[in-house]
């Protein structure tokens, strides 16, 4: 039991202005505040299901009690980040180092001359951010039920500007997003997989400090469908699909439709970096690539060529299925299946190979007619 003298002594210690006890009290309060913010952030680590977790997702969801502790000082260029509820991760922190390594590995030829300056994470401390976190959990669970236990939740990068980081963290994604991200000309947000950060780096904007910024987000993909360049698509082609992708077997772009951009996307981290001067040239090179170079040709061209080999009734059926696809009555997979049944794989392969050969010769400056002489 404390005596009056002991209480008086404790009271005296608590109000000392320059003594070590007050500094110690502030230090303990600071550590407590940091850990409280850390616990708020870790609340969302349970989002998703084991079927959709990757090694990357598991690694950055696991932290010890010291993870996320801020440094004693903040660089001037990041003061606005921390005022906006972003927590700085120190070099050596498990999350910091893992995110940095994955970012660098996805840069390809830009890796050698790119420098990571800082990694921040969303604290989800405000009322609206907590609400968005809860909304993401609810939609994750709903998608998991729809997709038989696998909501297909992935980590993905999103390139933006410094102002874009503040706007998205504070208010969510705006209609249209960053136009540089949208290389498929469809109405949705374009993200790049966590192993292909270079795609989002190209879409990032240089700020006054000479830095660029990417958001690392969790995205709910569900069932994905392939979206061709220039499709103009603005929603899933049917209720069977939930998101888009540029290539099902080797994706470099995830498409979250505009209707889902603030329910199926959760921005968690921001990575700030200095990119090499050659990035602008690299970006201009990528902008000129508007069509795939694989075995692909416009569908109208395919129908025109097939009309030389198939009877009119078969062409009429193909045109009908193509119109049904354009009117969103059937999926692209359904259309391809029907065309294969009508034309046969052997004829389709021959037609597409012939088209590719002509495109190649034109690119090399050789006309098809001269090559046959």
Short mmCIF file of C-alpha atoms in Angstrom, two decimals:
data_model
loop_
_atom_site.label_atom_id
_atom_site.label_comp_id
_atom_site.label_asym_id
_atom_site.label_seq_id
_atom_site.Cartn_x
_atom_site.Cartn_y
_atom_site.Cartn_z
CA UNK A 1 0.00 0.00 0.00
CA UNK A 2 1.41 3.39 -1.01
CA UNK A 3 2.05 5.99 1.67
CA UNK A 4 1.33 9.68 1.22
CA UNK A 5 5.06 10.26 0.90
CA UNK A 6 5.33 7.72 -1.92
CA UNK A 7 2.39 9.27 -3.75
CA UNK A 8 3.94 12.69 -3.38
CA UNK A 9 7.24 11.37 -4.72
CA UNK A 10 5.57 9.79 -7.76
CA UNK A 11 3.67 13.01 -8.42
CA UNK A 12 6.86 15.00 -8.25
CA UNK A 13 8.60 12.66 -10.70
CA UNK A 14 5.75 12.85 -13.18
CA UNK A 15 5.92 16.62 -13.52
CA UNK A 16 9.71 17.07 -13.71
CA UNK A 17 10.43 19.15 -16.81
CA UNK A 18 13.99 18.17 -17.64
CA UNK A 19 14.53 14.88 -15.83
CA UNK A 20 15.03 11.43 -17.29
CA UNK A 21 11.68 10.24 -15.96
CA UNK A 22 9.65 12.53 -18.19
CA UNK A 23 11.69 11.50 -21.25
CA UNK A 24 11.14 7.87 -20.34
CA UNK A 25 7.40 8.48 -20.01
CA UNK A 26 7.25 10.10 -23.43
CA UNK A 27 9.26 7.24 -24.92
CA UNK A 28 6.86 4.66 -23.47
CA UNK A 29 3.87 6.63 -24.73
CA UNK A 30 5.45 6.87 -28.17
CA UNK A 31 6.14 3.12 -28.31
CA UNK A 32 2.59 2.43 -27.14
CA UNK A 33 1.19 4.70 -29.86
CA UNK A 34 3.31 3.03 -32.53
CA UNK A 35 2.29 -0.45 -31.44
CA UNK A 36 -1.36 0.61 -31.34
CA UNK A 37 -1.08 1.84 -34.93
CA UNK A 38 0.66 -1.41 -35.82
CA UNK A 39 -2.18 -3.47 -34.35
CA UNK A 40 -4.73 -1.38 -36.28
CA UNK A 41 -2.85 -2.13 -39.49
CA UNK A 42 -2.51 -5.84 -38.78
CA UNK A 43 -6.27 -6.21 -38.34
CA UNK A 44 -6.57 -6.73 -42.09
CA UNK A 45 -3.90 -9.45 -42.32
CA UNK A 46 -6.62 -12.09 -42.04
CA UNK A 47 -8.27 -10.97 -45.30
CA UNK A 48 -8.45 -13.65 -47.95
CA UNK A 49 -8.26 -17.41 -47.89
CA UNK A 50 -5.51 -19.96 -47.95
CA UNK A 51 -6.28 -21.01 -51.50
CA UNK A 52 -5.41 -17.56 -52.88
CA UNK A 53 -2.41 -16.73 -50.68
CA UNK A 54 1.00 -16.56 -52.32
CA UNK A 55 4.39 -16.62 -50.63
CA UNK A 56 4.55 -12.87 -51.17
CA UNK A 57 1.24 -12.32 -49.40
CA UNK A 58 2.16 -14.54 -46.46
CA UNK A 59 5.54 -12.90 -45.99
CA UNK A 60 4.32 -9.31 -45.76
CA UNK A 61 1.42 -10.31 -43.51
CA UNK A 62 3.75 -11.72 -40.86
CA UNK A 63 5.41 -9.16 -38.57
CA UNK A 64 6.98 -9.16 -35.15
CA UNK A 65 6.05 -6.67 -32.46
CA UNK A 66 8.70 -4.18 -33.58
CA UNK A 67 7.65 -4.12 -37.23
CA UNK A 68 6.41 -0.79 -38.45
CA UNK A 69 8.12 1.33 -35.79
CA UNK A 70 8.91 4.74 -37.25
CA UNK A 71 12.31 6.34 -37.17
CA UNK A 72 13.08 9.30 -34.91
CA UNK A 73 13.03 11.78 -37.79
CA UNK A 74 11.10 12.11 -41.02
CA UNK A 75 12.64 13.30 -44.28
CA UNK A 76 10.98 16.56 -45.40
CA UNK A 77 9.70 15.03 -48.64
CA UNK A 78 7.69 12.46 -46.64
CA UNK A 79 6.21 14.67 -43.91
CA UNK A 80 2.98 14.93 -45.90
CA UNK A 81 2.82 11.12 -46.11
CA UNK A 82 2.94 10.71 -42.35
CA UNK A 83 0.46 13.55 -41.80
CA UNK A 84 -1.83 11.57 -44.09
CA UNK A 85 -1.69 8.48 -41.87
CA UNK A 86 1.10 6.59 -43.63
CA UNK A 87 3.62 4.84 -41.37
CA UNK A 88 7.27 4.78 -42.41
CA UNK A 89 8.95 1.37 -42.45
CA UNK A 90 12.64 1.33 -41.61
CA UNK A 91 15.34 -0.42 -43.60
CA UNK A 92 15.73 -3.86 -42.03
CA UNK A 93 12.03 -4.19 -41.19
CA UNK A 94 10.67 -7.49 -42.54
CA UNK A 95 7.88 -5.86 -44.54
CA UNK A 96 10.11 -3.09 -45.87
CA UNK A 97 12.80 -5.45 -47.12
CA UNK A 98 10.44 -7.99 -48.64
CA UNK A 99 8.42 -5.35 -50.52
CA UNK A 100 11.60 -3.66 -51.71
CA UNK A 101 13.05 -6.94 -52.99
CA UNK A 102 9.89 -7.91 -54.88
CA UNK A 103 9.67 -4.42 -56.36
CA UNK A 104 13.26 -4.59 -57.60
CA UNK A 105 12.90 -8.10 -59.03
CA UNK A 106 9.97 -6.96 -61.16
CA UNK A 107 11.87 -4.09 -62.78
CA UNK A 108 13.74 -6.10 -65.39
CA UNK A 109 16.26 -3.88 -67.23
CA UNK A 110 15.55 -0.91 -64.92
CA UNK A 111 16.60 -2.70 -61.73
CA UNK A 112 20.30 -1.78 -61.80
CA UNK A 113 19.70 2.00 -61.90
CA UNK A 114 16.65 2.24 -59.65
CA UNK A 115 16.94 3.19 -55.96
CA UNK A 116 14.24 2.65 -53.34
CA UNK A 117 14.07 5.69 -51.04
CA UNK A 118 11.20 4.82 -48.68
CA UNK A 119 8.38 2.38 -47.96
CA UNK A 120 5.24 3.47 -46.13
CA UNK A 121 2.13 1.59 -45.12
CA UNK A 122 -1.47 2.58 -44.60
CA UNK A 123 -2.41 2.77 -40.91
CA UNK A 124 -6.20 2.59 -41.54
CA UNK A 125 -6.53 4.91 -38.56
CA UNK A 126 -9.34 7.24 -39.67
CA UNK A 127 -13.05 6.42 -39.63
CA UNK A 128 -13.37 6.36 -43.43
CA UNK A 129 -10.29 4.19 -43.91
CA UNK A 130 -11.51 1.70 -41.33
CA UNK A 131 -14.84 1.62 -43.18
CA UNK A 132 -13.05 0.88 -46.48
CA UNK A 133 -11.09 -1.88 -44.76
CA UNK A 134 -14.28 -3.46 -43.45
CA UNK A 135 -15.90 -3.11 -46.87
CA UNK A 136 -12.96 -4.94 -48.47
CA UNK A 137 -13.34 -7.77 -45.93
CA UNK A 138 -17.05 -8.08 -46.67
CA UNK A 139 -16.52 -8.21 -50.46
CA UNK A 140 -13.66 -10.68 -50.00
CA UNK A 141 -15.95 -13.03 -48.11
CA UNK A 142 -18.72 -12.60 -50.68
CA UNK A 143 -16.34 -13.35 -53.55
CA UNK A 144 -15.01 -16.38 -51.71
CA UNK A 145 -18.53 -17.78 -51.43
CA UNK A 146 -19.23 -17.07 -55.11
CA UNK A 147 -15.97 -18.72 -56.25
CA UNK A 148 -16.27 -21.83 -54.09
CA UNK A 149 -13.79 -20.76 -51.43
CA UNK A 150 -11.19 -18.93 -53.53
CA UNK A 151 -11.69 -15.17 -53.90
CA UNK A 152 -8.40 -14.97 -55.85
CA UNK A 153 -6.97 -12.09 -53.80
CA UNK A 154 -3.58 -10.91 -55.05
CA UNK A 155 -1.09 -8.15 -54.39
CA UNK A 156 -0.69 -5.74 -57.32
CA UNK A 157 1.09 -2.46 -58.11
CA UNK A 158 -0.52 0.80 -59.19
CA UNK A 159 1.56 3.65 -60.62
CA UNK A 160 0.46 7.19 -59.77
CA UNK A 161 1.71 10.63 -58.72
CA UNK A 162 2.47 12.01 -55.25
CA UNK A 163 -0.89 13.77 -55.29
CA UNK A 164 -2.47 10.56 -56.49
CA UNK A 165 -1.11 8.71 -53.46
CA UNK A 166 -2.67 11.28 -51.10
CA UNK A 167 -5.98 11.29 -52.96
CA UNK A 168 -6.30 7.50 -53.09
CA UNK A 169 -5.26 6.95 -49.46
CA UNK A 170 -7.67 9.65 -48.27
CA UNK A 171 -10.65 9.26 -50.58
CA UNK A 172 -10.22 6.14 -52.69
CA UNK A 173 -9.86 5.76 -56.46
CA UNK A 174 -11.47 8.27 -58.81
CA UNK A 175 -13.32 7.41 -62.00
CA UNK A 176 -10.81 6.70 -64.76
CA UNK A 177 -7.73 6.65 -62.52
CA UNK A 178 -4.32 7.32 -64.05
CA UNK A 179 -4.63 7.25 -67.85
CA UNK A 180 -1.03 6.02 -68.13
CA UNK A 181 -2.09 2.80 -66.39
CA UNK A 182 -4.77 2.08 -68.94
CA UNK A 183 -2.99 0.51 -71.92
CA UNK A 184 -5.86 -1.83 -72.84
CA UNK A 185 -8.31 1.03 -73.59
CA UNK A 186 -11.00 -0.37 -71.33
CA UNK A 187 -12.96 1.36 -68.60
CA UNK A 188 -11.29 0.13 -65.45
CA UNK A 189 -8.24 0.43 -63.23
CA UNK A 190 -5.13 -1.32 -64.52
CA UNK A 191 -2.77 -2.93 -62.00
CA UNK A 192 0.38 -4.97 -62.57
CA UNK A 193 1.12 -8.26 -60.77
CA UNK A 194 3.57 -8.12 -57.85
CA UNK A 195 6.22 -9.82 -60.02
CA UNK A 196 5.91 -7.22 -62.80
CA UNK A 197 6.33 -3.85 -61.11
CA UNK A 198 7.90 -2.37 -64.25
CA UNK A 199 4.45 -2.07 -65.86
CA UNK A 200 3.30 0.30 -63.09
CA UNK A 201 6.64 2.12 -62.89
CA UNK A 202 6.11 3.19 -66.50
CA UNK A 203 2.76 4.71 -65.46
CA UNK A 204 4.12 6.61 -62.43
CA UNK A 205 4.69 10.38 -62.40
CA UNK A 206 7.83 12.25 -61.38
CA UNK A 207 7.35 14.64 -58.44
CA UNK A 208 9.24 17.84 -57.51
CA UNK A 209 11.68 15.83 -55.37
CA UNK A 210 12.68 13.65 -58.30
CA UNK A 211 10.79 10.68 -56.85
CA UNK A 212 8.17 8.32 -58.24
CA UNK A 213 5.59 6.38 -56.24
CA UNK A 214 3.72 3.07 -56.54
CA UNK A 215 0.85 1.84 -54.43
CA UNK A 216 0.90 -1.83 -53.47
CA UNK A 217 -2.69 -2.96 -53.14
CA UNK A 218 -4.64 -6.08 -52.42
CA UNK A 219 -7.10 -6.72 -55.24
CA UNK A 220 -10.06 -9.10 -55.37
CA UNK A 221 -9.90 -10.76 -58.79
CA UNK A 222 -12.36 -13.65 -58.54
CA UNK A 223 -12.82 -15.23 -61.96
CA UNK A 224 -10.77 -13.43 -64.61
CA UNK A 225 -11.47 -13.08 -68.34
CA UNK A 226 -9.01 -12.07 -71.05
CA UNK A 227 -9.44 -8.53 -72.39
CA UNK A 228 -7.97 -7.72 -75.81
CA UNK A 229 -6.34 -4.34 -76.55
CA UNK A 230 -8.80 -1.73 -77.78
CA UNK A 231 -11.82 -3.70 -76.61
CA UNK A 232 -13.52 -0.68 -75.04
CA UNK A 233 -15.03 -3.05 -72.49
CA UNK A 234 -16.33 -1.43 -69.30
CA UNK A 235 -17.84 -4.31 -67.35
CA UNK A 236 -17.60 -8.12 -67.14
CA UNK A 237 -18.88 -9.85 -70.26
CA UNK A 238 -21.12 -12.05 -68.11
CA UNK A 239 -21.89 -12.86 -64.48
CA UNK A 240 -19.32 -15.65 -64.68
CA UNK A 241 -16.46 -13.13 -64.57
CA UNK A 242 -15.37 -10.56 -62.01
CA UNK A 243 -12.20 -8.93 -63.36
CA UNK A 244 -10.07 -8.74 -66.49
CA UNK A 245 -6.54 -9.71 -67.45
CA UNK A 246 -4.42 -9.07 -70.55
CA UNK A 247 -3.19 -12.68 -70.72
CA UNK A 248 -4.60 -15.55 -68.70
CA UNK A 249 -1.44 -17.67 -68.80
CA UNK A 250 1.11 -14.88 -68.19
CA UNK A 251 -0.68 -11.74 -66.93
CA UNK A 252 1.01 -8.35 -66.95
CA UNK A 253 -2.18 -6.40 -66.35
CA UNK A 254 -5.10 -6.90 -63.97
CA UNK A 255 -8.26 -4.90 -64.72
CA UNK A 256 -10.60 -3.94 -61.88
CA UNK A 257 -13.81 -2.53 -63.37
CA UNK A 258 -14.77 1.02 -62.40
CA UNK A 259 -17.85 -0.23 -60.56
CA UNK A 260 -15.58 -2.24 -58.21
CA UNK A 261 -12.63 0.12 -57.81
CA UNK A 262 -13.35 1.10 -54.19
CA UNK A 263 -14.70 -2.22 -52.97
CA UNK A 264 -12.28 -4.69 -54.60
CA UNK A 265 -9.04 -2.73 -54.05
CA UNK A 266 -7.28 -2.06 -50.75
CA UNK A 267 -4.18 0.21 -50.90
CA UNK A 268 -1.77 -1.02 -48.21
CA UNK A 269 1.75 0.21 -49.00
CA UNK A 270 3.51 3.01 -50.87
CA UNK A 271 7.01 2.57 -52.27
CA UNK A 272 8.94 5.70 -53.29
CA UNK A 273 11.97 5.44 -55.58
CA UNK A 274 14.32 7.15 -58.00
CA UNK A 275 14.18 5.76 -61.53
CA UNK A 276 16.89 6.10 -64.21
CA UNK A 277 16.56 8.82 -66.89
CA UNK A 278 16.06 6.11 -69.51
CA UNK A 279 12.58 5.46 -68.09
CA UNK A 280 11.04 8.17 -70.28
CA UNK A 281 12.46 6.58 -73.40
CA UNK A 282 11.31 3.19 -72.21
CA UNK A 283 7.81 4.60 -71.65
CA UNK A 284 7.65 6.07 -75.17
CA UNK A 285 8.69 2.71 -76.60
CA UNK A 286 5.90 0.95 -74.70
CA UNK A 287 3.31 3.50 -75.83
CA UNK A 288 3.88 2.53 -79.47
CA UNK A 289 3.00 -1.09 -78.71
CA UNK A 290 -0.75 -1.09 -79.23
CA UNK A 291 -1.35 -4.55 -80.65
CA UNK A 292 -0.14 -7.97 -79.57
CA UNK A 293 2.57 -9.62 -81.66
CA UNK A 294 1.41 -13.18 -80.96
CA UNK A 295 -1.00 -15.26 -83.03
CA UNK A 296 -3.78 -12.66 -83.10
CA UNK A 297 -5.71 -10.83 -85.81
CA UNK A 298 -8.82 -8.62 -85.88
CA UNK A 299 -11.95 -10.75 -85.89
CA UNK A 300 -13.42 -8.99 -88.93
CA UNK A 301 -10.23 -9.79 -90.84
CA UNK A 302 -10.46 -13.41 -89.73
CA UNK A 303 -14.05 -13.66 -90.98
CA UNK A 304 -13.09 -12.10 -94.30
CA UNK A 305 -10.27 -14.60 -94.82
CA UNK A 306 -12.39 -17.57 -93.70
CA UNK A 307 -15.07 -16.60 -96.25
CA UNK A 308 -12.65 -17.75 -98.96
CA UNK A 309 -12.68 -21.30 -97.60
CA UNK A 310 -16.07 -21.82 -95.88
CA UNK A 311 -19.58 -21.97 -97.31
CA UNK A 312 -21.80 -18.88 -96.78
CA UNK A 313 -23.95 -20.61 -94.18
CA UNK A 314 -20.90 -21.29 -91.98
CA UNK A 315 -19.75 -17.67 -92.29
CA UNK A 316 -23.28 -16.53 -91.34
CA UNK A 317 -23.08 -18.58 -88.13
CA UNK A 318 -19.64 -17.14 -87.28
CA UNK A 319 -20.93 -13.59 -87.85
CA UNK A 320 -23.93 -14.31 -85.64
CA UNK A 321 -21.74 -15.53 -82.78
CA UNK A 322 -19.45 -12.53 -83.23
CA UNK A 323 -22.42 -10.15 -82.97
CA UNK A 324 -23.64 -12.00 -79.87
CA UNK A 325 -20.21 -11.51 -78.31
CA UNK A 326 -20.15 -7.79 -79.12
CA UNK A 327 -23.60 -7.44 -77.54
CA UNK A 328 -22.29 -9.25 -74.40
CA UNK A 329 -24.68 -12.16 -74.93
CA UNK A 330 -21.84 -14.72 -74.91
CA UNK A 331 -18.27 -14.71 -73.58
CA UNK A 332 -15.13 -14.50 -75.70
CA UNK A 333 -14.31 -18.09 -74.75
CA UNK A 334 -17.72 -19.18 -76.02
CA UNK A 335 -17.16 -17.31 -79.30
CA UNK A 336 -13.75 -18.91 -79.85
CA UNK A 337 -15.15 -22.36 -79.09
CA UNK A 338 -17.91 -21.93 -81.68
CA UNK A 339 -15.53 -20.64 -84.37
CA UNK A 340 -13.20 -23.60 -83.76
CA UNK A 341 -16.12 -26.00 -84.14
CA UNK A 342 -17.22 -24.42 -87.43
CA UNK A 343 -13.85 -23.71 -89.09
CA UNK A 344 -11.67 -26.39 -87.52
CA UNK A 345 -8.33 -25.84 -85.81
CA UNK A 346 -6.26 -26.76 -88.87
CA UNK A 347 -7.76 -24.01 -91.04
CA UNK A 348 -7.65 -21.43 -88.23
CA UNK A 349 -3.97 -22.09 -87.51
CA UNK A 350 -3.11 -21.81 -91.22
CA UNK A 351 -5.01 -18.53 -91.59
CA UNK A 352 -3.45 -16.95 -88.50
CA UNK A 353 0.06 -18.08 -89.47
CA UNK A 354 -0.42 -16.59 -92.92
CA UNK A 355 -1.55 -13.30 -91.41
CA UNK A 356 1.44 -13.22 -89.04
CA UNK A 357 3.81 -13.91 -91.93
CA UNK A 358 2.41 -10.99 -93.93
CA UNK A 359 2.65 -8.68 -90.89
CA UNK A 360 6.27 -9.68 -90.33
CA UNK A 361 7.26 -9.10 -93.95
CA UNK A 362 5.53 -5.72 -93.95
CA UNK A 363 7.41 -4.75 -90.78
CA UNK A 364 10.72 -5.78 -92.39
CA UNK A 365 9.95 -3.70 -95.48
CA UNK A 366 9.30 -6.65 -97.79
CA UNK A 367 6.03 -6.77 -99.66
CA UNK A 368 4.27 -10.18 -99.80
CA UNK A 369 4.17 -10.04 -103.61
CA UNK A 370 7.91 -9.47 -103.99
CA UNK A 371 8.74 -12.32 -101.63
CA UNK A 372 6.90 -14.78 -103.81
CA UNK A 373 8.87 -13.97 -106.94
#
